Amino acid sequence: MFWINAPLINVNEEQARLVEWLKGPGELVHQGEMLCILETMKSTFELDAPQKGFFNPISEVNSSVTVGQIIAVLTEEKDQPYEIPQDEVPALVEENNNLPVKRQWTKKAEIIAKRNGLHIENIVSKIGSSTTITEAIISAYIKNSKKKEPTRSTPITKKQGQIERILIIGGGNVAVLVLDILKRLPFQQAIGIVDDNPALIGTTVMGCPVLGNLKKVNQLWREDAFDAAALAIGVLPTRADIFDKFTREGIPFTNIIDPTAIIGEGSEMGSGNMIMGFCRLGPEAVIGENNFLSAYVNIEHHNTMGSHCTFGPNVFMSGGVNIGSHVRFGTGISIEPRITIGDHVTIASGTVLTTHVPDNTLVRTKTNYSF
C-alpha cells in the first residue's frame, strides 16, 4: 500500500486545487503514468504514479488540498480495504468556527527552522499559535532566542564597509579555491588557515599562513583574531561534522560567494555556504547551511535545499526541486522539474534525474561502475 501526498509545487504556496483525476477508482496504474492535474496560482502540475498499484482517489475534483495531504492510495490488490492515517492528513485552518485545527507552517518556515538546528514542532508549541506559522514568525523567534544566548566578552562591532576577517579551516586544494575568491572580494580577507596535517603547519598557501591545527580555532576566537570561519573541506561527512562541532562551540561561519555567481531576487541562504565561480541561485530559491557548490552549479527558481550538501561542477536543476540534507552530487548532473531528493543521498556523475529519490539512496547511471 502506498499513500500519495499532495506535492509542493511552488515554495510560497501551501495549497493547490485538484483539477482532474486522470484515472478511475480501482484502475490498475503503472509507475510514471499521470494520475491527476493540480493547479496553483502560478502553475499547473501533472502528478505521476510513484509505483504500480490499484488506484483509489481520496480527495475530490475541484477540492483544495494542502502540501503533504494524502489525496489517493495505491493498493496491491483491487478492492483492498484501507484506512487513512489521520495523523498524516494536514487540517485546513477554518475561520468563524470553534472546531479544533491542526497547527500549520509554511515550507519556508520549516526550512529556516531546520537550517538553524531547530524542530519546528517545538517552536510551534512554545509560540502557542493556532494560525499558520510563517517564515517571518520563525525568523523573529530565532532572533529573540539569540538575544538570550551568551556572547563573547569582547564582541566585534562591525560597521558598514568594514572588512570581515576570515579564518579558513582546511589547507588542501579547496583552500586554494577559497583564497582565490577572497582575493577578489573587497570586504572579506583571510587572516590564516588551520589544518590537522602537521606538514602544513608553519607553511603558507597562496601567501596565507597555516597557523596551527584545528584545536587552535577556539583560541584564535577568544583572542579576537577573526570574525568568522570558512570551511575549505569539500568531503562529506567530514565537512558536516566539523561545521556542527564548531557551531555548537559558538564559532560563526560566513558565506563565501564568488563575484561571478548570480544570486536571484528573493533567494535565501543560511551560513557557511561555499559558492564557486559562475554558479546561479535562482529567484525565490532557499538553501540551508554549509553547502558546497562547485563551479557552474544552477539552483533554479523556487528550489529548496537543506544543509551539508556538496556539488561537483555542472549540476543543473529545473524549477521546484526539493533537496534534503547531506546530499552528494557528482559532476554533470541534470534534474527535471519538481523532483524531491531525500536526505543522505548520493547521485553519481552523469545522471539525468527524472524521478523522486528517497532517503539513503545511491543513484547511478548504467555507465557508472564506481562512485
mmCIF file of C-alpha atoms in Angstrom:
data_model
loop_
_atom_site.group_PDB
_atom_site.id
_atom_site.type_symbol
_atom_site.label_atom_id
_atom_site.label_comp_id
_atom_site.label_asym_id
_atom_site.label_seq_id
_atom_site.Cartn_x
_atom_site.Cartn_y
_atom_site.Cartn_z
ATOM 1 C CA MET A 1 0.000 0.000 0.000
ATOM 2 C CA PHE A 2 1.372 3.415 -0.971
ATOM 3 C CA TRP A 3 -0.061 6.745 0.157
ATOM 4 C CA ILE A 4 0.054 9.580 -2.397
ATOM 5 C CA ASN A 5 0.533 13.049 -0.926
ATOM 6 C CA ALA A 6 -0.101 16.451 -2.454
ATOM 7 C CA PRO A 7 3.343 17.704 -3.591
ATOM 8 C CA LEU A 8 4.976 21.074 -3.019
ATOM 9 C CA ILE A 9 4.554 22.813 -6.382
ATOM 10 C CA ASN A 10 5.575 26.375 -5.520
ATOM 11 C CA VAL A 11 7.604 27.182 -2.415
ATOM 12 C CA ASN A 12 5.312 30.064 -1.432
ATOM 13 C CA GLU A 13 2.012 28.207 -1.952
ATOM 14 C CA GLU A 14 0.896 25.616 0.561
ATOM 15 C CA GLN A 15 -2.349 24.717 -1.225
ATOM 16 C CA ALA A 16 -3.397 23.626 -4.689
ATOM 17 C CA ARG A 17 -6.646 22.808 -6.480
ATOM 18 C CA LEU A 18 -7.221 19.271 -7.688
ATOM 19 C CA VAL A 19 -8.359 19.966 -11.245
ATOM 20 C CA GLU A 20 -8.908 16.455 -12.597
ATOM 21 C CA TRP A 21 -8.319 12.778 -11.834
ATOM 22 C CA LEU A 22 -6.917 11.042 -14.926
ATOM 23 C CA LYS A 23 -7.529 7.523 -13.609
ATOM 24 C CA GLY A 24 -10.699 5.901 -12.326
ATOM 25 C CA PRO A 25 -11.280 4.182 -8.973
ATOM 26 C CA GLY A 26 -9.923 0.634 -8.937
ATOM 27 C CA GLU A 27 -7.957 1.116 -12.170
ATOM 28 C CA LEU A 28 -4.523 -0.530 -12.370
ATOM 29 C CA VAL A 29 -1.841 2.097 -12.955
ATOM 30 C CA HIS A 30 1.873 1.726 -13.625
ATOM 31 C CA GLN A 31 4.804 3.771 -12.377
ATOM 32 C CA GLY A 32 5.133 7.032 -14.289
ATOM 33 C CA GLU A 33 1.532 7.193 -15.519
ATOM 34 C CA MET A 34 -0.216 10.507 -14.894
ATOM 35 C CA LEU A 35 -2.751 10.364 -12.061
ATOM 36 C CA CYS A 36 -4.092 13.897 -11.773
ATOM 37 C CA ILE A 37 -3.660 17.577 -12.564
ATOM 38 C CA LEU A 38 -3.048 20.067 -9.758
ATOM 39 C CA GLU A 39 -3.187 23.827 -10.112
ATOM 40 C CA THR A 40 -1.803 26.708 -8.028
ATOM 41 C CA MET A 41 -1.887 30.450 -8.557
ATOM 42 C CA LYS A 42 1.348 30.243 -10.550
ATOM 43 C CA SER A 43 1.445 26.899 -12.324
ATOM 44 C CA THR A 44 -0.186 23.622 -13.317
ATOM 45 C CA PHE A 45 1.353 20.301 -12.253
ATOM 46 C CA GLU A 46 0.816 16.747 -13.522
ATOM 47 C CA LEU A 47 1.278 14.197 -10.728
ATOM 48 C CA ASP A 48 2.655 10.790 -11.788
ATOM 49 C CA ALA A 49 2.172 7.416 -10.128
ATOM 50 C CA PRO A 50 5.250 6.645 -7.968
ATOM 51 C CA GLN A 51 4.766 2.872 -8.399
ATOM 52 C CA LYS A 52 2.420 0.214 -9.755
ATOM 53 C CA GLY A 53 -0.884 -0.382 -7.960
ATOM 54 C CA PHE A 54 -4.667 -0.155 -7.981
ATOM 55 C CA PHE A 55 -5.747 3.466 -7.832
ATOM 56 C CA ASN A 56 -8.092 4.766 -5.110
ATOM 57 C CA PRO A 57 -8.787 8.531 -5.075
ATOM 58 C CA ILE A 58 -9.476 10.207 -1.727
ATOM 59 C CA SER A 59 -9.710 13.934 -2.480
ATOM 60 C CA GLU A 60 -12.485 15.192 -4.718
ATOM 61 C CA VAL A 61 -12.125 17.070 -8.001
ATOM 62 C CA ASN A 62 -12.088 20.884 -7.535
ATOM 63 C CA SER A 63 -11.205 20.489 -3.857
ATOM 64 C CA SER A 64 -8.353 22.419 -2.233
ATOM 65 C CA VAL A 65 -5.504 20.207 -0.979
ATOM 66 C CA THR A 66 -2.598 21.091 1.311
ATOM 67 C CA VAL A 67 1.028 20.121 0.721
ATOM 68 C CA GLY A 68 1.581 16.711 2.331
ATOM 69 C CA GLN A 69 -2.113 15.856 2.454
ATOM 70 C CA ILE A 70 -2.991 12.291 1.423
ATOM 71 C CA ILE A 71 -5.039 12.573 -1.759
ATOM 72 C CA ALA A 72 -5.015 8.951 -3.026
ATOM 73 C CA VAL A 73 -3.725 5.482 -2.255
ATOM 74 C CA LEU A 74 -2.308 2.675 -4.395
ATOM 75 C CA THR A 75 -3.117 -0.829 -3.175
ATOM 76 C CA GLU A 76 -1.566 -4.137 -4.117
ATOM 77 C CA GLU A 77 -4.941 -5.767 -4.744
ATOM 78 C CA LYS A 78 -8.136 -4.449 -6.276
ATOM 79 C CA ASP A 79 -10.792 -3.520 -3.689
ATOM 80 C CA GLN A 80 -8.218 -3.941 -0.918
ATOM 81 C CA PRO A 81 -9.515 -2.185 2.248
ATOM 82 C CA TYR A 82 -7.527 0.695 3.686
ATOM 83 C CA GLU A 83 -7.809 3.272 6.453
ATOM 84 C CA ILE A 84 -6.455 6.818 6.097
ATOM 85 C CA PRO A 85 -3.904 7.616 8.858
ATOM 86 C CA GLN A 86 -5.491 10.709 10.361
ATOM 87 C CA ASP A 87 -2.252 11.982 11.902
ATOM 88 C CA GLU A 88 -0.803 12.393 8.412
ATOM 89 C CA VAL A 89 -3.634 14.481 6.997
ATOM 90 C CA PRO A 90 -2.958 18.239 7.397
ATOM 91 C CA ALA A 91 -6.054 20.072 8.585
ATOM 92 C CA LEU A 92 -7.018 23.340 6.947
ATOM 93 C CA VAL A 93 -7.394 26.379 9.168
ATOM 94 C CA GLU A 94 -11.071 27.301 9.207
ATOM 95 C CA GLU A 95 -12.298 30.683 10.294
ATOM 96 C CA ASN A 96 -15.504 31.595 12.164
ATOM 97 C CA ASN A 97 -15.967 28.242 13.870
ATOM 98 C CA ASN A 98 -14.931 26.619 17.118
ATOM 99 C CA LEU A 99 -13.534 23.418 15.655
ATOM 100 C CA PRO A 100 -10.006 22.469 16.748
ATOM 101 C CA VAL A 101 -7.487 22.798 13.955
ATOM 102 C CA LYS A 102 -4.070 21.265 13.469
ATOM 103 C CA ARG A 103 -1.241 23.809 13.577
ATOM 104 C CA GLN A 104 0.355 24.527 10.225
ATOM 105 C CA TRP A 105 3.523 26.104 8.949
ATOM 106 C CA THR A 106 4.823 27.129 5.565
ATOM 107 C CA LYS A 107 7.599 25.278 3.773
ATOM 108 C CA LYS A 108 9.938 28.259 4.086
ATOM 109 C CA ALA A 109 9.303 28.374 7.841
ATOM 110 C CA GLU A 110 10.207 24.697 8.124
ATOM 111 C CA ILE A 111 13.424 25.179 6.122
ATOM 112 C CA ILE A 112 14.521 28.187 8.185
ATOM 113 C CA ALA A 113 13.915 26.258 11.402
ATOM 114 C CA LYS A 114 15.768 23.211 10.100
ATOM 115 C CA ARG A 115 18.842 25.109 8.966
ATOM 116 C CA ASN A 116 19.071 26.672 12.431
ATOM 117 C CA GLY A 117 19.044 23.221 14.037
ATOM 118 C CA LEU A 118 15.506 23.586 15.409
ATOM 119 C CA HIS A 119 12.419 21.389 15.278
ATOM 120 C CA ILE A 120 9.515 23.481 14.089
ATOM 121 C CA GLU A 121 7.056 21.425 16.149
ATOM 122 C CA ASN A 122 8.846 22.538 19.328
ATOM 123 C CA ILE A 123 8.762 26.176 18.216
ATOM 124 C CA VAL A 124 5.047 25.960 17.470
ATOM 125 C CA SER A 125 4.364 24.508 20.909
ATOM 126 C CA LYS A 126 6.287 27.367 22.554
ATOM 127 C CA ILE A 127 4.646 30.056 20.456
ATOM 128 C CA GLY A 128 1.246 28.563 21.192
ATOM 129 C CA SER A 129 -0.287 29.805 17.957
ATOM 130 C CA SER A 130 -3.106 28.092 16.116
ATOM 131 C CA THR A 131 -2.563 30.123 12.945
ATOM 132 C CA THR A 132 -0.209 29.397 10.072
ATOM 133 C CA ILE A 133 3.441 29.764 11.157
ATOM 134 C CA THR A 134 5.270 31.790 8.521
ATOM 135 C CA GLU A 135 8.971 32.342 7.870
ATOM 136 C CA ALA A 136 8.648 35.816 9.432
ATOM 137 C CA ILE A 137 7.364 34.312 12.689
ATOM 138 C CA ILE A 138 10.160 31.709 12.757
ATOM 139 C CA SER A 139 12.819 34.326 11.978
ATOM 140 C CA ALA A 140 11.554 36.557 14.780
ATOM 141 C CA TYR A 141 11.561 33.611 17.195
ATOM 142 C CA ILE A 142 15.170 32.749 16.303
ATOM 143 C CA LYS A 143 16.252 36.393 16.600
ATOM 144 C CA ASN A 144 14.671 36.744 20.037
ATOM 145 C CA SER A 145 16.184 33.448 21.192
ATOM 146 C CA LYS A 146 19.673 34.544 20.176
ATOM 147 C CA LYS A 147 19.343 37.670 22.324
ATOM 148 C CA LYS A 148 19.244 35.391 25.353
ATOM 149 C CA GLU A 149 22.391 33.461 24.397
ATOM 150 C CA PRO A 150 25.750 34.364 25.985
ATOM 151 C CA THR A 151 28.024 36.434 23.766
ATOM 152 C CA ARG A 152 31.765 36.963 23.660
ATOM 153 C CA SER A 153 33.236 39.224 26.337
ATOM 154 C CA THR A 154 34.633 41.479 23.595
ATOM 155 C CA PRO A 155 32.025 41.349 20.830
ATOM 156 C CA ILE A 156 33.006 42.635 17.410
ATOM 157 C CA THR A 157 31.043 45.695 16.322
ATOM 158 C CA LYS A 158 31.132 45.799 12.543
ATOM 159 C CA LYS A 159 30.478 48.958 10.651
ATOM 160 C CA GLN A 160 29.262 49.122 7.079
ATOM 161 C CA GLY A 161 32.229 48.651 4.762
ATOM 162 C CA GLN A 162 34.409 47.052 7.445
ATOM 163 C CA ILE A 163 36.452 44.070 6.230
ATOM 164 C CA GLU A 164 35.353 40.683 7.587
ATOM 165 C CA ARG A 165 38.347 38.704 8.838
ATOM 166 C CA ILE A 166 38.129 35.040 7.792
ATOM 167 C CA LEU A 167 39.821 32.002 9.337
ATOM 168 C CA ILE A 168 39.974 29.163 6.806
ATOM 169 C CA ILE A 169 39.541 25.641 8.165
ATOM 170 C CA GLY A 170 41.385 23.210 5.896
ATOM 171 C CA GLY A 171 44.575 23.796 3.934
ATOM 172 C CA GLY A 172 44.157 21.471 0.961
ATOM 173 C CA ASN A 173 43.041 22.110 -2.604
ATOM 174 C CA VAL A 174 39.704 23.638 -1.569
ATOM 175 C CA ALA A 175 41.591 26.285 0.423
ATOM 176 C CA VAL A 176 43.135 27.451 -2.860
ATOM 177 C CA LEU A 177 39.635 27.910 -4.296
ATOM 178 C CA VAL A 178 38.513 29.871 -1.253
ATOM 179 C CA LEU A 179 41.617 32.084 -1.226
ATOM 180 C CA ASP A 180 41.203 32.784 -4.935
ATOM 181 C CA ILE A 181 37.684 34.082 -4.257
ATOM 182 C CA LEU A 182 38.708 36.123 -1.224
ATOM 183 C CA LYS A 183 41.445 37.879 -3.203
ATOM 184 C CA ARG A 184 38.685 39.235 -5.469
ATOM 185 C CA LEU A 185 36.283 40.291 -2.704
ATOM 186 C CA PRO A 186 36.759 43.757 -1.161
ATOM 187 C CA PHE A 187 35.008 43.139 2.169
ATOM 188 C CA GLN A 188 36.386 39.726 3.192
ATOM 189 C CA GLN A 189 40.010 38.885 3.939
ATOM 190 C CA ALA A 190 41.738 35.643 5.002
ATOM 191 C CA ILE A 191 43.854 36.026 8.166
ATOM 192 C CA GLY A 192 45.111 32.447 8.304
ATOM 193 C CA ILE A 193 44.485 28.734 7.886
ATOM 194 C CA VAL A 194 44.207 25.844 10.355
ATOM 195 C CA ASP A 195 44.777 22.225 9.323
ATOM 196 C CA ASP A 196 45.459 18.956 11.170
ATOM 197 C CA ASN A 197 48.195 17.973 8.695
ATOM 198 C CA PRO A 198 51.446 18.647 10.648
ATOM 199 C CA ALA A 199 53.383 19.037 7.388
ATOM 200 C CA LEU A 200 51.358 22.177 6.564
ATOM 201 C CA ILE A 201 51.772 23.975 9.883
ATOM 202 C CA GLY A 202 54.177 26.860 9.539
ATOM 203 C CA THR A 203 53.882 26.965 5.744
ATOM 204 C CA THR A 204 51.726 29.186 3.555
ATOM 205 C CA VAL A 205 49.018 28.539 0.951
ATOM 206 C CA MET A 206 48.845 31.275 -1.696
ATOM 207 C CA GLY A 207 50.626 33.534 0.762
ATOM 208 C CA CYS A 208 48.196 32.777 3.630
ATOM 209 C CA PRO A 209 49.892 31.338 6.760
ATOM 210 C CA VAL A 210 48.904 27.974 8.270
ATOM 211 C CA LEU A 211 48.644 28.918 11.946
ATOM 212 C CA GLY A 212 48.164 25.502 13.549
ATOM 213 C CA ASN A 213 45.764 22.591 13.817
ATOM 214 C CA LEU A 214 42.004 22.680 14.381
ATOM 215 C CA LYS A 215 42.465 22.824 18.154
ATOM 216 C CA LYS A 216 43.691 26.409 17.658
ATOM 217 C CA VAL A 217 40.316 27.644 16.340
ATOM 218 C CA ASN A 218 38.807 28.366 19.761
ATOM 219 C CA GLN A 219 41.991 30.032 20.977
ATOM 220 C CA LEU A 220 42.048 32.358 17.969
ATOM 221 C CA TRP A 221 38.366 33.149 18.511
ATOM 222 C CA ARG A 222 38.944 34.048 22.166
ATOM 223 C CA GLU A 223 41.847 36.262 21.070
ATOM 224 C CA ASP A 224 39.536 38.103 18.660
ATOM 225 C CA ALA A 225 41.781 37.133 15.753
ATOM 226 C CA PHE A 226 38.927 36.572 13.263
ATOM 227 C CA ASP A 227 35.267 37.440 12.703
ATOM 228 C CA ALA A 228 34.042 34.220 11.068
ATOM 229 C CA ALA A 229 35.297 30.883 9.799
ATOM 230 C CA ALA A 230 35.141 29.394 6.296
ATOM 231 C CA LEU A 231 35.235 25.629 5.844
ATOM 232 C CA ALA A 232 37.588 24.684 2.983
ATOM 233 C CA ILE A 233 36.754 20.972 3.036
ATOM 234 C CA GLY A 234 34.531 19.527 0.332
ATOM 235 C CA VAL A 235 34.068 15.928 1.537
ATOM 236 C CA LEU A 236 31.107 14.567 3.487
ATOM 237 C CA PRO A 237 30.654 13.628 6.284
ATOM 238 C CA THR A 238 33.853 15.406 7.414
ATOM 239 C CA ARG A 239 32.582 18.807 6.275
ATOM 240 C CA ALA A 240 29.297 18.416 8.168
ATOM 241 C CA ASP A 241 30.962 17.063 11.327
ATOM 242 C CA ILE A 242 33.438 19.958 11.578
ATOM 243 C CA PHE A 243 30.762 22.565 10.860
ATOM 244 C CA ASP A 244 28.428 21.141 13.520
ATOM 245 C CA LYS A 245 31.236 20.854 16.096
ATOM 246 C CA PHE A 246 32.387 24.459 15.859
ATOM 247 C CA THR A 247 28.841 25.804 15.522
ATOM 248 C CA ARG A 248 27.963 24.165 18.837
ATOM 249 C CA GLU A 249 31.052 25.826 20.338
ATOM 250 C CA GLY A 250 29.880 29.256 19.199
ATOM 251 C CA ILE A 251 32.150 29.754 16.178
ATOM 252 C CA PRO A 252 30.277 31.639 13.413
ATOM 253 C CA PHE A 253 30.645 30.663 9.757
ATOM 254 C CA THR A 254 30.363 33.045 6.828
ATOM 255 C CA ASN A 255 29.263 32.573 3.225
ATOM 256 C CA ILE A 256 31.988 32.709 0.575
ATOM 257 C CA ILE A 257 30.451 33.687 -2.783
ATOM 258 C CA ASP A 258 32.474 34.117 -5.954
ATOM 259 C CA PRO A 259 31.826 37.561 -7.528
ATOM 260 C CA THR A 260 30.839 35.857 -10.805
ATOM 261 C CA ALA A 261 27.963 33.993 -9.098
ATOM 262 C CA ILE A 262 24.380 35.198 -9.607
ATOM 263 C CA ILE A 263 22.130 35.391 -6.551
ATOM 264 C CA GLY A 264 18.491 35.783 -7.628
ATOM 265 C CA GLU A 265 15.874 38.132 -6.230
ATOM 266 C CA GLY A 266 14.108 36.796 -3.138
ATOM 267 C CA SER A 267 16.530 33.914 -2.621
ATOM 268 C CA GLU A 268 17.691 32.985 0.881
ATOM 269 C CA MET A 269 20.627 31.088 2.347
ATOM 270 C CA GLY A 270 21.966 30.103 5.738
ATOM 271 C CA SER A 271 25.584 30.457 6.873
ATOM 272 C CA GLY A 272 28.768 28.638 5.895
ATOM 273 C CA ASN A 273 27.931 28.127 2.221
ATOM 274 C CA MET A 274 30.690 27.994 -0.425
ATOM 275 C CA ILE A 275 29.519 29.153 -3.868
ATOM 276 C CA MET A 276 32.165 28.877 -6.559
ATOM 277 C CA GLY A 277 32.508 30.678 -9.904
ATOM 278 C CA PHE A 278 29.605 31.117 -12.323
ATOM 279 C CA CYS A 279 27.033 29.445 -10.058
ATOM 280 C CA ARG A 280 23.445 30.655 -10.008
ATOM 281 C CA LEU A 281 20.895 30.726 -7.220
ATOM 282 C CA GLY A 282 17.549 31.420 -8.887
ATOM 283 C CA PRO A 283 14.837 33.767 -7.606
ATOM 284 C CA GLU A 284 12.944 32.584 -4.517
ATOM 285 C CA ALA A 285 15.360 29.657 -4.048
ATOM 286 C CA VAL A 286 16.135 28.720 -0.436
ATOM 287 C CA ILE A 287 19.221 26.810 0.743
ATOM 288 C CA GLY A 288 20.362 25.923 4.238
ATOM 289 C CA GLU A 289 23.816 25.921 5.818
ATOM 290 C CA ASN A 290 27.261 24.598 4.931
ATOM 291 C CA ASN A 291 26.554 23.656 1.318
ATOM 292 C CA PHE A 292 29.440 23.467 -1.171
ATOM 293 C CA LEU A 293 28.665 24.401 -4.794
ATOM 294 C CA SER A 294 31.427 23.821 -7.323
ATOM 295 C CA ALA A 295 31.633 25.935 -10.483
ATOM 296 C CA TYR A 296 28.657 26.192 -12.864
ATOM 297 C CA VAL A 297 26.009 24.810 -10.499
ATOM 298 C CA ASN A 298 22.480 26.083 -11.181
ATOM 299 C CA ILE A 299 19.962 26.034 -8.309
ATOM 300 C CA GLU A 300 16.866 27.101 -10.226
ATOM 301 C CA HIS A 301 13.931 29.237 -9.108
ATOM 302 C CA HIS A 302 11.817 28.048 -6.163
ATOM 303 C CA ASN A 303 14.228 25.224 -5.349
ATOM 304 C CA THR A 304 14.641 24.349 -1.677
ATOM 305 C CA MET A 305 17.672 22.639 -0.162
ATOM 306 C CA GLY A 306 18.716 21.621 3.323
ATOM 307 C CA SER A 307 22.236 21.703 4.748
ATOM 308 C CA HIS A 308 25.581 19.925 4.244
ATOM 309 C CA CYS A 309 25.140 19.195 0.524
ATOM 310 C CA THR A 310 28.116 19.065 -1.862
ATOM 311 C CA PHE A 311 28.077 19.587 -5.626
ATOM 312 C CA GLY A 312 30.561 18.757 -8.347
ATOM 313 C CA PRO A 313 30.749 21.130 -11.337
ATOM 314 C CA ASN A 314 27.933 21.461 -13.880
ATOM 315 C CA VAL A 315 24.919 20.332 -11.863
ATOM 316 C CA PHE A 316 21.762 21.807 -13.399
ATOM 317 C CA MET A 317 18.320 21.814 -11.794
ATOM 318 C CA SER A 318 14.940 22.780 -13.132
ATOM 319 C CA GLY A 319 12.413 24.727 -11.076
ATOM 320 C CA GLY A 320 10.678 23.483 -7.945
ATOM 321 C CA VAL A 321 13.254 20.854 -6.974
ATOM 322 C CA ASN A 322 13.272 19.987 -3.255
ATOM 323 C CA ILE A 323 16.570 18.638 -1.845
ATOM 324 C CA GLY A 324 17.172 17.286 1.642
ATOM 325 C CA SER A 325 20.383 17.443 3.678
ATOM 326 C CA HIS A 326 23.690 15.535 3.404
ATOM 327 C CA VAL A 327 23.246 15.012 -0.347
ATOM 328 C CA ARG A 328 26.321 14.416 -2.541
ATOM 329 C CA PHE A 329 26.161 15.340 -6.224
ATOM 330 C CA GLY A 330 28.779 14.249 -8.729
ATOM 331 C CA THR A 331 29.668 16.129 -11.923
ATOM 332 C CA GLY A 332 27.456 16.865 -14.927
ATOM 333 C CA ILE A 333 24.031 16.080 -13.452
ATOM 334 C CA SER A 334 20.644 17.245 -14.784
ATOM 335 C CA ILE A 335 17.471 17.235 -12.656
ATOM 336 C CA GLU A 336 13.928 17.505 -14.015
ATOM 337 C CA PRO A 337 11.336 19.912 -12.541
ATOM 338 C CA ARG A 338 9.681 19.333 -9.160
ATOM 339 C CA ILE A 339 11.826 16.341 -8.218
ATOM 340 C CA THR A 340 12.199 15.594 -4.492
ATOM 341 C CA ILE A 341 15.533 14.239 -3.231
ATOM 342 C CA GLY A 342 15.700 12.887 0.315
ATOM 343 C CA ASP A 343 18.410 13.073 2.976
ATOM 344 C CA HIS A 344 21.766 11.221 2.772
ATOM 345 C CA VAL A 345 21.527 10.607 -0.976
ATOM 346 C CA THR A 346 24.465 10.182 -3.378
ATOM 347 C CA ILE A 347 23.918 10.944 -7.079
ATOM 348 C CA ALA A 348 26.619 9.739 -9.464
ATOM 349 C CA SER A 349 28.188 11.852 -12.201
ATOM 350 C CA GLY A 350 26.343 11.987 -15.498
ATOM 351 C CA THR A 351 22.934 11.186 -14.031
ATOM 352 C CA VAL A 352 19.743 12.594 -15.576
ATOM 353 C CA LEU A 353 17.289 12.523 -12.691
ATOM 354 C CA THR A 354 13.633 12.177 -13.718
ATOM 355 C CA THR A 355 12.012 10.678 -10.604
ATOM 356 C CA HIS A 356 11.889 11.255 -6.862
ATOM 357 C CA VAL A 357 14.708 9.835 -4.729
ATOM 358 C CA PRO A 358 14.023 8.533 -1.178
ATOM 359 C CA ASP A 359 16.363 8.907 1.796
ATOM 360 C CA ASN A 360 19.634 6.933 1.966
ATOM 361 C CA THR A 361 19.763 6.128 -1.747
ATOM 362 C CA LEU A 362 22.676 5.752 -4.169
ATOM 363 C CA VAL A 363 21.696 6.806 -7.713
ATOM 364 C CA ARG A 364 23.895 5.503 -10.536
ATOM 365 C CA THR A 365 23.697 5.547 -14.301
ATOM 366 C CA LYS A 366 24.257 2.319 -16.234
ATOM 367 C CA THR A 367 27.680 3.519 -17.312
ATOM 368 C CA ASN A 368 28.824 4.266 -13.740
ATOM 369 C CA TYR A 369 30.671 1.306 -12.242
ATOM 370 C CA SER A 370 32.030 3.108 -9.181
ATOM 371 C CA PHE A 371 31.438 6.310 -7.296
#
